[in-house]
PDB file of C-alpha atoms in Angstrom:
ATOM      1  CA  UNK O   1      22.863 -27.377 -24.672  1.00 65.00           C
ATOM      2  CA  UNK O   2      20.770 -25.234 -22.409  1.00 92.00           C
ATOM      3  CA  UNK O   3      21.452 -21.670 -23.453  1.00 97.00           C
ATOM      4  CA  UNK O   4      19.897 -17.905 -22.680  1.00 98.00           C
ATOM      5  CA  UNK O   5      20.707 -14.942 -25.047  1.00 98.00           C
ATOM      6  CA  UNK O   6      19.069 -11.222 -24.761  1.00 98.00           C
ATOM      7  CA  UNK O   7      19.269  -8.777 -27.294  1.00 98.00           C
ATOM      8  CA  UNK O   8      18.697  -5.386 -26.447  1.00 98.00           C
ATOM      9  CA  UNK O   9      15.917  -3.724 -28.899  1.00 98.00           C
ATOM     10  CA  UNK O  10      17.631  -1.508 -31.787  1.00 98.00           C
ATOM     11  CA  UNK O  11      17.913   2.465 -30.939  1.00 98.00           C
ATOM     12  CA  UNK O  12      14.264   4.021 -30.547  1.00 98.00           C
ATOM     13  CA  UNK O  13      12.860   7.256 -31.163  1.00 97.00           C
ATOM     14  CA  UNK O  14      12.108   7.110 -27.118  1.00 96.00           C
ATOM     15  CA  UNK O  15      16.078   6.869 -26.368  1.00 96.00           C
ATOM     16  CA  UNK O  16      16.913   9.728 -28.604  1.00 97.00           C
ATOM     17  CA  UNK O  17      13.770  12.216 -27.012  1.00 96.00           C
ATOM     18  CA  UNK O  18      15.534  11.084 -23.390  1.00 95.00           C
ATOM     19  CA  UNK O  19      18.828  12.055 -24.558  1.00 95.00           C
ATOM     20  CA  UNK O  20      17.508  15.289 -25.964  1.00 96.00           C
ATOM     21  CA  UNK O  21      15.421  16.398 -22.825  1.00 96.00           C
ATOM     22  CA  UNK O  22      18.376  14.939 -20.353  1.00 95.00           C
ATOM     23  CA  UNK O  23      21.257  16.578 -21.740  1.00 94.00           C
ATOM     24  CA  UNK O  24      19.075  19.739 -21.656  1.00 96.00           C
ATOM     25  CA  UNK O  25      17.830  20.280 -18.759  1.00 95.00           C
ATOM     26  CA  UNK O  26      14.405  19.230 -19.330  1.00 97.00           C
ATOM     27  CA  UNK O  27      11.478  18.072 -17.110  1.00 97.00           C
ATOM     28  CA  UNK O  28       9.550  16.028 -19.533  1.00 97.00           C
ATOM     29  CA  UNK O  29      10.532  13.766 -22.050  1.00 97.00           C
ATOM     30  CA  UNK O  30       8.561  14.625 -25.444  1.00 96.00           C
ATOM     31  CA  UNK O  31       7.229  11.379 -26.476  1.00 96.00           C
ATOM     32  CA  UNK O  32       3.798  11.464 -28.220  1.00 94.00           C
ATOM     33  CA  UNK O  33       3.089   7.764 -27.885  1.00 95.00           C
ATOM     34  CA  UNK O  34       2.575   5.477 -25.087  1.00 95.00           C
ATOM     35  CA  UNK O  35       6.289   3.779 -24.189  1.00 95.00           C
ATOM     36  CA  UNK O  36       4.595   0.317 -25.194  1.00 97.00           C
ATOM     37  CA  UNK O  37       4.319   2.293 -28.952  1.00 98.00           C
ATOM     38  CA  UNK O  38       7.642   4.114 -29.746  1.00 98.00           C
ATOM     39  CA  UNK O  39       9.248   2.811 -32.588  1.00 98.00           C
ATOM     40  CA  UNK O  40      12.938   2.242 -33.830  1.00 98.00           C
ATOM     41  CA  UNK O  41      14.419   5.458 -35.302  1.00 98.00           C
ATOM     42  CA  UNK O  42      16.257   4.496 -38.318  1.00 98.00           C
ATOM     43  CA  UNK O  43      19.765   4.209 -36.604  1.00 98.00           C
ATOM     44  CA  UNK O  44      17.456   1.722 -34.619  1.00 98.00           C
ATOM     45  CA  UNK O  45      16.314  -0.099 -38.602  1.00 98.00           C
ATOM     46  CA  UNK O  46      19.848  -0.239 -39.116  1.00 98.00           C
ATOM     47  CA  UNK O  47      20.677  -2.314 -35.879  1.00 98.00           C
ATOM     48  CA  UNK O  48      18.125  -4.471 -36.744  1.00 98.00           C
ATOM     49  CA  UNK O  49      18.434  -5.409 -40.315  1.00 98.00           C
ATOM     50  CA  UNK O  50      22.260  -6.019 -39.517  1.00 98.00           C
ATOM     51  CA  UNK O  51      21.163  -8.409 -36.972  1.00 98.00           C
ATOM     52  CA  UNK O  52      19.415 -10.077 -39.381  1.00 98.00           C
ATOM     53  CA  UNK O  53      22.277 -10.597 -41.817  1.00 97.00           C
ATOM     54  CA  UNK O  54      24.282 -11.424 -38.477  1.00 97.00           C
ATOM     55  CA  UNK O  55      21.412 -14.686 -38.420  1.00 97.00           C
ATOM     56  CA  UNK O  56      20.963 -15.257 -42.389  1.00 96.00           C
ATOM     57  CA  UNK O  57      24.942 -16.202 -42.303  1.00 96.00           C
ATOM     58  CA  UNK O  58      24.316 -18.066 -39.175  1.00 94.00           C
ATOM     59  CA  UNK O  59      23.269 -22.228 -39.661  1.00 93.00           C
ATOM     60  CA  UNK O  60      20.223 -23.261 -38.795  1.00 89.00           C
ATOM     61  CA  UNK O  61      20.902 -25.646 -35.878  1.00 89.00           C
ATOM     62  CA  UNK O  62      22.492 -22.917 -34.070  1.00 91.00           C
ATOM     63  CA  UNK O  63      19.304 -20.419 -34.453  1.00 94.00           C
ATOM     64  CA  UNK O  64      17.471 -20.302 -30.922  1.00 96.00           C
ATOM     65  CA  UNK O  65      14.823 -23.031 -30.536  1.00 96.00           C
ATOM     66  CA  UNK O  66      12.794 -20.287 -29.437  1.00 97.00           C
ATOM     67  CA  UNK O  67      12.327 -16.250 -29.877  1.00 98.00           C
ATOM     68  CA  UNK O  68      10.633 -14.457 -27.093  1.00 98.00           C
ATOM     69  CA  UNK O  69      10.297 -10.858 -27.458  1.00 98.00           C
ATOM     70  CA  UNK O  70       8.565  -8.018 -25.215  1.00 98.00           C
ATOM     71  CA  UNK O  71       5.391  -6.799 -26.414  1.00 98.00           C
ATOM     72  CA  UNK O  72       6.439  -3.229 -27.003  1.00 98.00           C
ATOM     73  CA  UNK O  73       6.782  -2.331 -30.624  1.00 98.00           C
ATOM     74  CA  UNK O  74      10.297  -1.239 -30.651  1.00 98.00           C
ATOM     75  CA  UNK O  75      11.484  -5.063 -29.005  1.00 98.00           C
ATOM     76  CA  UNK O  76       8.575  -6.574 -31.931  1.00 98.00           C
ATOM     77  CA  UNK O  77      10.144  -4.954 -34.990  1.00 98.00           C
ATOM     78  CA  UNK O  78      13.725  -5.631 -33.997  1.00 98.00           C
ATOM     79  CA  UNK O  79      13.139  -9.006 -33.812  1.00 98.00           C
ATOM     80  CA  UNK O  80      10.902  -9.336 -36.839  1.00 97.00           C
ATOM     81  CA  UNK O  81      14.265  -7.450 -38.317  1.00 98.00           C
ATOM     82  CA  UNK O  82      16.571  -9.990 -36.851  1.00 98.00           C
ATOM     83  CA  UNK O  83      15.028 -13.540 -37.136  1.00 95.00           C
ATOM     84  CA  UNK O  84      12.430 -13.206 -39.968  1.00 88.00           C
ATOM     85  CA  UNK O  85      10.540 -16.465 -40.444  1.00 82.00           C
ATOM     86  CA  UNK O  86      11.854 -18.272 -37.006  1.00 91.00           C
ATOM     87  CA  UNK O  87       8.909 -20.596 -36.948  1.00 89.00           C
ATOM     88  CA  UNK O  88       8.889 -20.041 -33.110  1.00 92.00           C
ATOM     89  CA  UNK O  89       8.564 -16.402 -32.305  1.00 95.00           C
ATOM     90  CA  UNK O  90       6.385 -15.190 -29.500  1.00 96.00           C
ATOM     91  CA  UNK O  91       5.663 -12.707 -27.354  1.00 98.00           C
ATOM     92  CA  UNK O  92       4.971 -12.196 -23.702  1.00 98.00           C
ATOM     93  CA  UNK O  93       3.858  -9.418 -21.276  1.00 98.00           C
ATOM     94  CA  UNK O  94       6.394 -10.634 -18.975  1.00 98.00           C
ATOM     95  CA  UNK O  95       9.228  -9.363 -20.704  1.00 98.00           C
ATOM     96  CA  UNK O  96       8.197  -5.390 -20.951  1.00 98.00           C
ATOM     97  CA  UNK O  97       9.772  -3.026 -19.865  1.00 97.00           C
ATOM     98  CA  UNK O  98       9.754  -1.445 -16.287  1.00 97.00           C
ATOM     99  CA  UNK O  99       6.523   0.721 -15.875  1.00 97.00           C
ATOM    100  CA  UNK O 100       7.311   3.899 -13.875  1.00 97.00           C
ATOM    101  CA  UNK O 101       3.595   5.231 -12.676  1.00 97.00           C
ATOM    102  CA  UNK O 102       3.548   8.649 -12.211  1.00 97.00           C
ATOM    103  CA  UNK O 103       7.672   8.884 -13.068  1.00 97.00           C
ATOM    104  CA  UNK O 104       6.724   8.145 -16.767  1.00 96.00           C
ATOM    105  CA  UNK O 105       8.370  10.633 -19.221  1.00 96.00           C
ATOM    106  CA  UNK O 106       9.887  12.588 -16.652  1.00 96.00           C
ATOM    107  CA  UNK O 107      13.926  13.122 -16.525  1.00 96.00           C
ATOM    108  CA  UNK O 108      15.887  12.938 -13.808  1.00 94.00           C
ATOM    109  CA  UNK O 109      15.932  16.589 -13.116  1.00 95.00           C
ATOM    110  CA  UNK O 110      11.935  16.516 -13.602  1.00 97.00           C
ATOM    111  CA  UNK O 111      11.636  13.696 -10.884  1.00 96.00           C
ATOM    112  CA  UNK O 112      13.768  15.846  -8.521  1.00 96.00           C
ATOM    113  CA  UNK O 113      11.541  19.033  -9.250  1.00 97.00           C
ATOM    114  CA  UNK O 114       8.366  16.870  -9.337  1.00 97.00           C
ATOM    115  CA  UNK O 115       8.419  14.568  -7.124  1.00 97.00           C
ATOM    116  CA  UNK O 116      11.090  15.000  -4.079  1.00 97.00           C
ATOM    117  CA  UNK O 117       9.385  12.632  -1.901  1.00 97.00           C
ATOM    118  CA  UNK O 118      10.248   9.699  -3.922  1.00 96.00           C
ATOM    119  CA  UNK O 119      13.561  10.656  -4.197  1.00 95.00           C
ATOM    120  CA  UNK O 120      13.415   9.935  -0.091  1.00 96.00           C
ATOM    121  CA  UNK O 121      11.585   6.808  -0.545  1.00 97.00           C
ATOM    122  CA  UNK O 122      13.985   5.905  -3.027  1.00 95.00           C
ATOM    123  CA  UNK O 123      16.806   6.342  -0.847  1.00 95.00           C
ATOM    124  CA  UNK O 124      15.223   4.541   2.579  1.00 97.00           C
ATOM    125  CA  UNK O 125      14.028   1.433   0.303  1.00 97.00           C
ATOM    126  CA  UNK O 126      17.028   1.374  -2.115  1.00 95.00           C
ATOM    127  CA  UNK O 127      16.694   1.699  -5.670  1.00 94.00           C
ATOM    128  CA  UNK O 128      15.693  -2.681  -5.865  1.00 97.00           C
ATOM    129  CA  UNK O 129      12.702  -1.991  -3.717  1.00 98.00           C
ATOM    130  CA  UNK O 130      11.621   1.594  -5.004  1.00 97.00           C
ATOM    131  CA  UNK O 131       7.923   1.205  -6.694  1.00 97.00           C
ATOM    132  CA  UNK O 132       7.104   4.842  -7.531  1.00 97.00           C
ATOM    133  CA  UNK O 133       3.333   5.350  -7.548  1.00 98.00           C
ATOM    134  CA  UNK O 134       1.528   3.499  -9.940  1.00 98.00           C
ATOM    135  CA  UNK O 135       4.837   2.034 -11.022  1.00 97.00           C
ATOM    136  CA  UNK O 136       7.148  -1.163 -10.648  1.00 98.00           C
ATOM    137  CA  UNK O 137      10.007  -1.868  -8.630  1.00 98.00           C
ATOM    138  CA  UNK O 138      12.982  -3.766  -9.874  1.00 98.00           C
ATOM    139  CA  UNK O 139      11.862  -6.674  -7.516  1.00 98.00           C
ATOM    140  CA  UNK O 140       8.601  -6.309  -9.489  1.00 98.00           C
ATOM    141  CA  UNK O 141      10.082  -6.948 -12.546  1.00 98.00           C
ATOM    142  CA  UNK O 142      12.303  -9.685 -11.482  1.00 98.00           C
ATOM    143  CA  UNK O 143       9.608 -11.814 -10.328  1.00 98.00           C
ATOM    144  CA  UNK O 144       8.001 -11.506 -14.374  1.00 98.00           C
ATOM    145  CA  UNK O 145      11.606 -12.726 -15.681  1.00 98.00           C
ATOM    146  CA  UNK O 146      11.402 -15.388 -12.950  1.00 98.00           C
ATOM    147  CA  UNK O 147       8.367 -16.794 -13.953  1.00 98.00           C
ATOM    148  CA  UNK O 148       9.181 -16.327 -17.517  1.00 98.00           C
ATOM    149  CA  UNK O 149      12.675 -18.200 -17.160  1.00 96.00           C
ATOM    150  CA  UNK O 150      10.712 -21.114 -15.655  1.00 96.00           C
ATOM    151  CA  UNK O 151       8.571 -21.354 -18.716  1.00 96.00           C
ATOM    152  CA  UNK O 152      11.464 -21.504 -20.829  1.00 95.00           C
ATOM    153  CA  UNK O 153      13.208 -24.382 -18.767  1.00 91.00           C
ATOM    154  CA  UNK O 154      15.557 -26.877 -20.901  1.00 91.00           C
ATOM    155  CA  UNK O 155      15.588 -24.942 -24.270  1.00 93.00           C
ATOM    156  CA  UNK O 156      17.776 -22.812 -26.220  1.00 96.00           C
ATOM    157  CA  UNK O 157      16.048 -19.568 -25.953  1.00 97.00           C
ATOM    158  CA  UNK O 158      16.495 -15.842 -27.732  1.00 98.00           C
ATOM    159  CA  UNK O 159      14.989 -12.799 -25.299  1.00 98.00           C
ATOM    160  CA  UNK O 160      14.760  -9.321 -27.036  1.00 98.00           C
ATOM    161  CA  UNK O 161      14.097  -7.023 -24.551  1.00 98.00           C
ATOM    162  CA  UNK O 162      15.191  -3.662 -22.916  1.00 97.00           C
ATOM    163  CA  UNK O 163      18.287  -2.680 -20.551  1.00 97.00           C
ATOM    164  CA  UNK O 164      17.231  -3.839 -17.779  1.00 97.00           C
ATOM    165  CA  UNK O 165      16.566  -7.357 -18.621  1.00 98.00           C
ATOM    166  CA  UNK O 166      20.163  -7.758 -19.585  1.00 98.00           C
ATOM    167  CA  UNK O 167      20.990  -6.661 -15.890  1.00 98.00           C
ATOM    168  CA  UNK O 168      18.526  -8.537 -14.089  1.00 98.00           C
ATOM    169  CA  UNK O 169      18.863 -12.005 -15.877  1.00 98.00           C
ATOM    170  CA  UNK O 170      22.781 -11.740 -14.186  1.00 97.00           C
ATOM    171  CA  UNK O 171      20.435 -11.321 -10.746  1.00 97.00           C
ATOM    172  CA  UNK O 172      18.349 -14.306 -11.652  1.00 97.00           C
ATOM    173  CA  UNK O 173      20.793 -16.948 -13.073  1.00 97.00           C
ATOM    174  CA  UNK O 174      24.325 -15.983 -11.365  1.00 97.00           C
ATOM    175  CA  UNK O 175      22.591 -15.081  -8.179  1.00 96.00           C
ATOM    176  CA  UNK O 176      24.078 -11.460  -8.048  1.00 96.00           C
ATOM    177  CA  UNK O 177      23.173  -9.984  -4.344  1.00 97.00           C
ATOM    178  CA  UNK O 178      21.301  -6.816  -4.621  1.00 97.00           C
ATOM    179  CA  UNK O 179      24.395  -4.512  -3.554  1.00 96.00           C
ATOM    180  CA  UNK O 180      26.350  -6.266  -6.581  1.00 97.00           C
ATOM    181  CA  UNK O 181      23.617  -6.003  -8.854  1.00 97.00           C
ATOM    182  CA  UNK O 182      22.562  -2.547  -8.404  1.00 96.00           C
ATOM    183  CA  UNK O 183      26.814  -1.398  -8.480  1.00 96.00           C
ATOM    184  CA  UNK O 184      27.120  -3.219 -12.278  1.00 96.00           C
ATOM    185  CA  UNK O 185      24.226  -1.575 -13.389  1.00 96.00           C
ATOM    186  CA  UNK O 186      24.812   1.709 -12.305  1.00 93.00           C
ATOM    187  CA  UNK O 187      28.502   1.368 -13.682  1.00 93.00           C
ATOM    188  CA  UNK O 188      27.529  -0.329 -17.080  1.00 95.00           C
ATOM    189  CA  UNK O 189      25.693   0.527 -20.386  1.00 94.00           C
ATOM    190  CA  UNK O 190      24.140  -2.022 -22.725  1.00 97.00           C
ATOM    191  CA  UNK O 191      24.396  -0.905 -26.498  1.00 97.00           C
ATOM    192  CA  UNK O 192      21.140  -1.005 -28.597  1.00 98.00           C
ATOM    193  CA  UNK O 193      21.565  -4.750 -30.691  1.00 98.00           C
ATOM    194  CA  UNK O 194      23.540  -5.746 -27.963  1.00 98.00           C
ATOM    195  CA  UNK O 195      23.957 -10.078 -27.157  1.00 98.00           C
ATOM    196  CA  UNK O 196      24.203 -10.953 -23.460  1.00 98.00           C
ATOM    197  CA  UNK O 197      24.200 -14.749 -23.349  1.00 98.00           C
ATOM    198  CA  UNK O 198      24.926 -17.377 -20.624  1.00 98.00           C
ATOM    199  CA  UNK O 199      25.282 -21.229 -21.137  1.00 97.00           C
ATOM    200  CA  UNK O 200      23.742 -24.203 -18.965  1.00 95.00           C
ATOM    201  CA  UNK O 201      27.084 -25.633 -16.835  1.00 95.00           C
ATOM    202  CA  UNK O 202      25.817 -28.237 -14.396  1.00 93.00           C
ATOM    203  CA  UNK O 203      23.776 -26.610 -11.596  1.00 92.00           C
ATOM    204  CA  UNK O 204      25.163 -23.629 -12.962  1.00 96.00           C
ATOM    205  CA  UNK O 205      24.574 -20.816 -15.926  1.00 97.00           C
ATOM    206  CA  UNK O 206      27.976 -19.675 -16.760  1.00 97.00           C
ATOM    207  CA  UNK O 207      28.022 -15.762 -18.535  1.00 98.00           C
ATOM    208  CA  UNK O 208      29.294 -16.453 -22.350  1.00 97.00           C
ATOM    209  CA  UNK O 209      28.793 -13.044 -23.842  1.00 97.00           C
ATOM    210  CA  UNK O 210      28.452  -9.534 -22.335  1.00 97.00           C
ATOM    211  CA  UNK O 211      26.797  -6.694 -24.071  1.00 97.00           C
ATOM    212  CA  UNK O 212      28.569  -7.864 -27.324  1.00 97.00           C
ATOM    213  CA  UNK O 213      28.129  -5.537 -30.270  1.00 97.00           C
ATOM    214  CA  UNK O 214      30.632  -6.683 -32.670  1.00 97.00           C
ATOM    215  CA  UNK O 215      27.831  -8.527 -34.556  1.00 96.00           C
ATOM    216  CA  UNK O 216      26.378  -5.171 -35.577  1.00 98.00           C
ATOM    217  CA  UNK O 217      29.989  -3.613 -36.998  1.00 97.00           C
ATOM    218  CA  UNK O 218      30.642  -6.812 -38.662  1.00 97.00           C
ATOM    219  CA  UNK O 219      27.113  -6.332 -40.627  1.00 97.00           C
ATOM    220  CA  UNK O 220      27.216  -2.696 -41.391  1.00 96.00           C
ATOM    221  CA  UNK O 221      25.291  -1.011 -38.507  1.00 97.00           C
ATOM    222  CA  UNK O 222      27.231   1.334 -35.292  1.00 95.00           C
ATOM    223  CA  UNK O 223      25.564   0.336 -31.792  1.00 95.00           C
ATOM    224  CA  UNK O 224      23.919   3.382 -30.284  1.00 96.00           C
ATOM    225  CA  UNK O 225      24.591   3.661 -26.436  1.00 90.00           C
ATOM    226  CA  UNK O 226      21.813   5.261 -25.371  1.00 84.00           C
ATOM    227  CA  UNK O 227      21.165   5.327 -21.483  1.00 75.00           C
ATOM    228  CA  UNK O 228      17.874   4.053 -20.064  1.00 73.00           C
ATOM    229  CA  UNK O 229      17.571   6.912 -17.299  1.00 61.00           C
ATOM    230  CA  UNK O 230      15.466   4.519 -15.186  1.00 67.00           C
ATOM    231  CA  UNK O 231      18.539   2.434 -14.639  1.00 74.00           C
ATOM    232  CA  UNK O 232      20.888   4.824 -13.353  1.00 60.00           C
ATOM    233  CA  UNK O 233      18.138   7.301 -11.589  1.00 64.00           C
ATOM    234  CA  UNK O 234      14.803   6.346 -11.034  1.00 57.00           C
TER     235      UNK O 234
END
């Protein structure tokens, strides 16, 4: 059976420093490392290791056939965490995160102070078709998954990933329109360790599992729900 899962990459070190410089009042999000290098903070270990007791208890023939995971280190390690010794794990550009140009590391009040003018681009393009300077638009990134998901044809396949993946994949395989998409994601928040899944129906990919957590309280870790800013602001 056809089937698409996403995890979303354990709690980083990045989502805490947003949460920090959001919730006060901050311009700049302090994050020494490049966002491709932030690692899992140890709430983020946690989620990952109880992912992979989550797959230890699991059989074999109903492991993924194959593990794709975004090149950034935090997506890496939680899947190293998760599916140690899947003799198909790989990694591809594709599935990174959204780049953000000259928004990078800025919170939402700093992109208001900062840069106004995209704000007003923002607003006459709509948030799909935004590319801030330097940056990516969701569109952008949709067109990676696209090409990605094409790849991946007629396999049972594991993604692990960021937020926005989870959000864009309903886009790509239940063929959300933009106004739909962009009101779920606004009014939803994916856990860290979190399983979205759909399964191969026909013609159609029908959604099996949304955002589910329960995997992680089951194996002794607490999802984190920590908000990718880029999702509900820039």
């Amino acid at each position: 059976m056809e089937w698409i899962g996403v995890i979303r990459h354990g709690e980083s070190l990045g989502n805490v420093a947003r949460e920090v410089a959001e919730s006060g009042g901050h311009e700049v999000i302090d994050i020494p490392e490049r966002d491709a290098d932030v690692p899992l903070s140890p709430a983020g270990v946690d989620q990952g290791r109880a992912l992979g007791r989550w797959f230890a208890e699991m059989p074999r023939e109903q492991w993924p056939d194959v593990v794709v995971a975004s090149p950034y280190r935090r997506t890496i390690d939680t899947a190293a965490l998760a599916l140690r010794g899947h003799p198909r794990m790989l990694v591809d550009e594709r599935l990174r995160d959204r780049e953000l140009g000259v928004l990078d590391l800025l919170t939402t009040h700093g992109v208001a102070a900062r840069y106004p003018e995209e704000l007003v681009r923002k607003r006459r393009l709509g948030k799909f078709y935004h590319r801030p300077p330097g940056g990516e638009s969701w569109a952008d990134v949709t067109l990676r998954l696209r090409s990605l998901m094409r790849d991946l044809e007629g396999r049972r396949v594991l993604l692990f990933a960021h937020e926005i993946t989870h959000f864009l994949l309903r886009y790509l395989l239940e063929h959300l329109p933009e106004k739909d998409l962009l009101a779920y994601a606004h009014n939803s928040l994916v856990p860290n360790g979190a399983l979205t899944s759909w399964r191969r129906d026909g013609d159609l990919w029908v959604l099996e599992e949304e955002f589910q957590a329960d995997q992680l309280r089951a194996h002794g870790a607490e999802p984190t729900e920590t908000e990718d800013a880029t999702i509900r602001s820039t």
